[in-house]
Amino acid sequence: MDSVLQFLTTLQLSTGQWLLGYVNNIAMLFTVCLVSLYANDVIKLTKSTVTQYNFVIRVVCFVLITAFGFGFIVVWLSPFIAKGLLFFGKKWLTVTLIIAFFILGTIADKKNQL
């Protein structure tokens, strides 16, 4: 039993060490997934807000919110997500990622996007 626990601890540490080099990319991936879950709500709100305006104004608002707004959110939020993923340290990074993506999947399921 002691050797099994030793193996799992070693596996957990080595996997966490390997994932540590990719934590910024994983954080950006997580942020993009999170933004995409709520993008439809933001687009519907924008659409209802600018419906009465001219076509050109509607297009400009759509481009500003989707391209620049969502892009800004992803770039701005990703470092905070990366710090949050590393909150428990590299030893628990694998477990933290599994739990974080499980929560993301649960949110997607509740929003009927799976």
JSON list of C-alpha atoms in Angstrom, two decimals:
[
{"chain": "A", "resi": 1, "resn": "MET", "atom": "CA", "xyz": [0.00, 0.00, 0.00]},
{"chain": "A", "resi": 2, "resn": "ASP", "atom": "CA", "xyz": [2.87, 2.32, 0.81]},
{"chain": "A", "resi": 3, "resn": "SER", "atom": "CA", "xyz": [4.41, 1.77, -2.62]},
{"chain": "A", "resi": 4, "resn": "VAL", "atom": "CA", "xyz": [1.09, 2.60, -4.31]},
{"chain": "A", "resi": 5, "resn": "LEU", "atom": "CA", "xyz": [0.87, 5.88, -2.42]},
{"chain": "A", "resi": 6, "resn": "GLN", "atom": "CA", "xyz": [4.48, 6.64, -3.28]},
{"chain": "A", "resi": 7, "resn": "PHE", "atom": "CA", "xyz": [3.76, 5.95, -6.95]},
{"chain": "A", "resi": 8, "resn": "LEU", "atom": "CA", "xyz": [0.66, 8.19, -6.94]},
{"chain": "A", "resi": 9, "resn": "THR", "atom": "CA", "xyz": [2.56, 10.99, -5.24]},
{"chain": "A", "resi": 10, "resn": "THR", "atom": "CA", "xyz": [5.39, 10.72, -7.75]},
{"chain": "A", "resi": 11, "resn": "LEU", "atom": "CA", "xyz": [2.90, 10.66, -10.62]},
{"chain": "A", "resi": 12, "resn": "GLN", "atom": "CA", "xyz": [1.08, 13.67, -9.22]},
{"chain": "A", "resi": 13, "resn": "LEU", "atom": "CA", "xyz": [4.31, 15.64, -8.83]},
{"chain": "A", "resi": 14, "resn": "SER", "atom": "CA", "xyz": [5.67, 14.74, -12.26]},
{"chain": "A", "resi": 15, "resn": "THR", "atom": "CA", "xyz": [2.37, 15.53, -13.98]},
{"chain": "A", "resi": 16, "resn": "GLY", "atom": "CA", "xyz": [2.12, 18.84, -12.13]},
{"chain": "A", "resi": 17, "resn": "GLN", "atom": "CA", "xyz": [5.70, 19.70, -13.07]},
{"chain": "A", "resi": 18, "resn": "TRP", "atom": "CA", "xyz": [5.00, 18.89, -16.72]},
{"chain": "A", "resi": 19, "resn": "LEU", "atom": "CA", "xyz": [1.77, 20.94, -16.76]},
{"chain": "A", "resi": 20, "resn": "LEU", "atom": "CA", "xyz": [3.47, 23.89, -15.06]},
{"chain": "A", "resi": 21, "resn": "GLY", "atom": "CA", "xyz": [5.10, 24.92, -18.33]},
{"chain": "A", "resi": 22, "resn": "TYR", "atom": "CA", "xyz": [1.71, 25.07, -20.01]},
{"chain": "A", "resi": 23, "resn": "VAL", "atom": "CA", "xyz": [-0.29, 26.74, -17.25]},
{"chain": "A", "resi": 24, "resn": "ASN", "atom": "CA", "xyz": [-0.61, 30.06, -19.12]},
{"chain": "A", "resi": 25, "resn": "ASN", "atom": "CA", "xyz": [-1.94, 28.30, -22.22]},
{"chain": "A", "resi": 26, "resn": "ILE", "atom": "CA", "xyz": [-4.30, 26.21, -20.10]},
{"chain": "A", "resi": 27, "resn": "ALA", "atom": "CA", "xyz": [-5.52, 29.34, -18.33]},
{"chain": "A", "resi": 28, "resn": "MET", "atom": "CA", "xyz": [-6.21, 31.01, -21.68]},
{"chain": "A", "resi": 29, "resn": "LEU", "atom": "CA", "xyz": [-8.05, 27.90, -22.88]},
{"chain": "A", "resi": 30, "resn": "PHE", "atom": "CA", "xyz": [-10.12, 27.88, -19.69]},
{"chain": "A", "resi": 31, "resn": "THR", "atom": "CA", "xyz": [-10.88, 31.60, -20.06]},
{"chain": "A", "resi": 32, "resn": "VAL", "atom": "CA", "xyz": [-11.93, 31.22, -23.70]},
{"chain": "A", "resi": 33, "resn": "CYS", "atom": "CA", "xyz": [-14.24, 28.35, -22.73]},
{"chain": "A", "resi": 34, "resn": "LEU", "atom": "CA", "xyz": [-15.72, 30.43, -19.93]},
{"chain": "A", "resi": 35, "resn": "VAL", "atom": "CA", "xyz": [-16.22, 33.45, -22.18]},
{"chain": "A", "resi": 36, "resn": "SER", "atom": "CA", "xyz": [-17.82, 31.30, -24.87]},
{"chain": "A", "resi": 37, "resn": "LEU", "atom": "CA", "xyz": [-20.33, 29.98, -22.35]},
{"chain": "A", "resi": 38, "resn": "TYR", "atom": "CA", "xyz": [-21.57, 33.48, -21.62]},
{"chain": "A", "resi": 39, "resn": "ALA", "atom": "CA", "xyz": [-21.02, 35.04, -25.06]},
{"chain": "A", "resi": 40, "resn": "ASN", "atom": "CA", "xyz": [-24.52, 34.23, -26.25]},
{"chain": "A", "resi": 41, "resn": "ASP", "atom": "CA", "xyz": [-26.05, 36.11, -23.32]},
{"chain": "A", "resi": 42, "resn": "VAL", "atom": "CA", "xyz": [-23.88, 39.16, -23.99]},
{"chain": "A", "resi": 43, "resn": "ILE", "atom": "CA", "xyz": [-24.68, 39.10, -27.71]},
{"chain": "A", "resi": 44, "resn": "LYS", "atom": "CA", "xyz": [-28.42, 38.87, -26.99]},
{"chain": "A", "resi": 45, "resn": "LEU", "atom": "CA", "xyz": [-28.16, 41.82, -24.61]},
{"chain": "A", "resi": 46, "resn": "THR", "atom": "CA", "xyz": [-26.22, 43.82, -27.17]},
{"chain": "A", "resi": 47, "resn": "LYS", "atom": "CA", "xyz": [-28.68, 42.92, -29.90]},
{"chain": "A", "resi": 48, "resn": "SER", "atom": "CA", "xyz": [-31.65, 44.04, -27.82]},
{"chain": "A", "resi": 49, "resn": "THR", "atom": "CA", "xyz": [-29.87, 47.27, -26.88]},
{"chain": "A", "resi": 50, "resn": "VAL", "atom": "CA", "xyz": [-28.84, 48.39, -30.38]},
{"chain": "A", "resi": 51, "resn": "THR", "atom": "CA", "xyz": [-31.80, 47.09, -32.40]},
{"chain": "A", "resi": 52, "resn": "GLN", "atom": "CA", "xyz": [-33.29, 50.55, -32.92]},
{"chain": "A", "resi": 53, "resn": "TYR", "atom": "CA", "xyz": [-30.06, 52.03, -34.32]},
{"chain": "A", "resi": 54, "resn": "ASN", "atom": "CA", "xyz": [-28.73, 52.19, -37.87]},
{"chain": "A", "resi": 55, "resn": "PHE", "atom": "CA", "xyz": [-27.15, 49.09, -39.48]},
{"chain": "A", "resi": 56, "resn": "VAL", "atom": "CA", "xyz": [-23.64, 50.57, -39.41]},
{"chain": "A", "resi": 57, "resn": "ILE", "atom": "CA", "xyz": [-23.90, 51.37, -35.70]},
{"chain": "A", "resi": 58, "resn": "ARG", "atom": "CA", "xyz": [-25.17, 47.84, -34.98]},
{"chain": "A", "resi": 59, "resn": "VAL", "atom": "CA", "xyz": [-22.25, 46.31, -36.87]},
{"chain": "A", "resi": 60, "resn": "VAL", "atom": "CA", "xyz": [-19.70, 48.53, -35.13]},
{"chain": "A", "resi": 61, "resn": "CYS", "atom": "CA", "xyz": [-21.17, 47.65, -31.71]},
{"chain": "A", "resi": 62, "resn": "PHE", "atom": "CA", "xyz": [-21.13, 43.96, -32.57]},
{"chain": "A", "resi": 63, "resn": "VAL", "atom": "CA", "xyz": [-17.49, 44.08, -33.71]},
{"chain": "A", "resi": 64, "resn": "LEU", "atom": "CA", "xyz": [-16.41, 46.14, -30.70]},
{"chain": "A", "resi": 65, "resn": "ILE", "atom": "CA", "xyz": [-18.07, 43.80, -28.23]},
{"chain": "A", "resi": 66, "resn": "THR", "atom": "CA", "xyz": [-17.25, 40.46, -29.82]},
{"chain": "A", "resi": 67, "resn": "ALA", "atom": "CA", "xyz": [-13.78, 41.06, -31.21]},
{"chain": "A", "resi": 68, "resn": "PHE", "atom": "CA", "xyz": [-12.33, 43.64, -28.87]},
{"chain": "A", "resi": 69, "resn": "GLY", "atom": "CA", "xyz": [-14.48, 43.11, -25.77]},
{"chain": "A", "resi": 70, "resn": "PHE", "atom": "CA", "xyz": [-14.18, 39.34, -25.61]},
{"chain": "A", "resi": 71, "resn": "GLY", "atom": "CA", "xyz": [-10.53, 39.51, -26.66]},
{"chain": "A", "resi": 72, "resn": "PHE", "atom": "CA", "xyz": [-9.80, 42.01, -23.90]},
{"chain": "A", "resi": 73, "resn": "ILE", "atom": "CA", "xyz": [-11.58, 39.83, -21.34]},
{"chain": "A", "resi": 74, "resn": "VAL", "atom": "CA", "xyz": [-9.54, 36.79, -22.38]},
{"chain": "A", "resi": 75, "resn": "VAL", "atom": "CA", "xyz": [-6.21, 38.63, -22.29]},
{"chain": "A", "resi": 76, "resn": "TRP", "atom": "CA", "xyz": [-7.01, 40.42, -19.04]},
{"chain": "A", "resi": 77, "resn": "LEU", "atom": "CA", "xyz": [-8.52, 37.44, -17.17]},
{"chain": "A", "resi": 78, "resn": "SER", "atom": "CA", "xyz": [-6.05, 34.71, -18.20]},
{"chain": "A", "resi": 79, "resn": "PRO", "atom": "CA", "xyz": [-3.24, 35.69, -15.79]},
{"chain": "A", "resi": 80, "resn": "PHE", "atom": "CA", "xyz": [-5.69, 35.69, -12.88]},
{"chain": "A", "resi": 81, "resn": "ILE", "atom": "CA", "xyz": [-6.97, 32.26, -13.89]},
{"chain": "A", "resi": 82, "resn": "ALA", "atom": "CA", "xyz": [-3.36, 31.02, -14.10]},
{"chain": "A", "resi": 83, "resn": "LYS", "atom": "CA", "xyz": [-2.66, 32.29, -10.59]},
{"chain": "A", "resi": 84, "resn": "GLY", "atom": "CA", "xyz": [-5.86, 30.67, -9.39]},
{"chain": "A", "resi": 85, "resn": "LEU", "atom": "CA", "xyz": [-4.88, 27.34, -10.92]},
{"chain": "A", "resi": 86, "resn": "LEU", "atom": "CA", "xyz": [-1.51, 27.52, -9.15]},
{"chain": "A", "resi": 87, "resn": "PHE", "atom": "CA", "xyz": [-3.06, 28.47, -5.81]},
{"chain": "A", "resi": 88, "resn": "PHE", "atom": "CA", "xyz": [-2.50, 25.00, -4.32]},
{"chain": "A", "resi": 89, "resn": "GLY", "atom": "CA", "xyz": [0.95, 24.56, -5.89]},
{"chain": "A", "resi": 90, "resn": "LYS", "atom": "CA", "xyz": [2.33, 22.36, -8.63]},
{"chain": "A", "resi": 91, "resn": "LYS", "atom": "CA", "xyz": [1.72, 19.20, -6.63]},
{"chain": "A", "resi": 92, "resn": "TRP", "atom": "CA", "xyz": [-2.03, 19.70, -6.85]},
{"chain": "A", "resi": 93, "resn": "LEU", "atom": "CA", "xyz": [-2.11, 21.30, -10.32]},
{"chain": "A", "resi": 94, "resn": "THR", "atom": "CA", "xyz": [-3.41, 18.16, -12.04]},
{"chain": "A", "resi": 95, "resn": "VAL", "atom": "CA", "xyz": [-6.23, 17.74, -9.55]},
{"chain": "A", "resi": 96, "resn": "THR", "atom": "CA", "xyz": [-7.04, 21.45, -9.70]},
{"chain": "A", "resi": 97, "resn": "LEU", "atom": "CA", "xyz": [-7.28, 21.32, -13.50]},
{"chain": "A", "resi": 98, "resn": "ILE", "atom": "CA", "xyz": [-9.54, 18.28, -13.44]},
{"chain": "A", "resi": 99, "resn": "ILE", "atom": "CA", "xyz": [-11.85, 19.93, -10.93]},
{"chain": "A", "resi": 100, "resn": "ALA", "atom": "CA", "xyz": [-11.80, 23.28, -12.80]},
{"chain": "A", "resi": 101, "resn": "PHE", "atom": "CA", "xyz": [-12.74, 21.70, -16.12]},
{"chain": "A", "resi": 102, "resn": "PHE", "atom": "CA", "xyz": [-15.36, 19.55, -14.42]},
{"chain": "A", "resi": 103, "resn": "ILE", "atom": "CA", "xyz": [-16.92, 22.74, -13.02]},
{"chain": "A", "resi": 104, "resn": "LEU", "atom": "CA", "xyz": [-16.73, 24.31, -16.48]},
{"chain": "A", "resi": 105, "resn": "GLY", "atom": "CA", "xyz": [-18.46, 21.27, -17.96]},
{"chain": "A", "resi": 106, "resn": "THR", "atom": "CA", "xyz": [-21.15, 21.47, -15.29]},
{"chain": "A", "resi": 107, "resn": "ILE", "atom": "CA", "xyz": [-21.78, 25.11, -16.17]},
{"chain": "A", "resi": 108, "resn": "ALA", "atom": "CA", "xyz": [-21.98, 24.20, -19.86]},
{"chain": "A", "resi": 109, "resn": "ASP", "atom": "CA", "xyz": [-24.43, 21.40, -19.08]},
{"chain": "A", "resi": 110, "resn": "LYS", "atom": "CA", "xyz": [-26.64, 23.72, -17.04]},
{"chain": "A", "resi": 111, "resn": "LYS", "atom": "CA", "xyz": [-26.66, 26.22, -19.92]},
{"chain": "A", "resi": 112, "resn": "ASN", "atom": "CA", "xyz": [-27.59, 23.40, -22.35]},
{"chain": "A", "resi": 113, "resn": "GLN", "atom": "CA", "xyz": [-24.42, 23.85, -24.38]},
{"chain": "A", "resi": 114, "resn": "LEU", "atom": "CA", "xyz": [-23.29, 20.23, -24.27]}
]
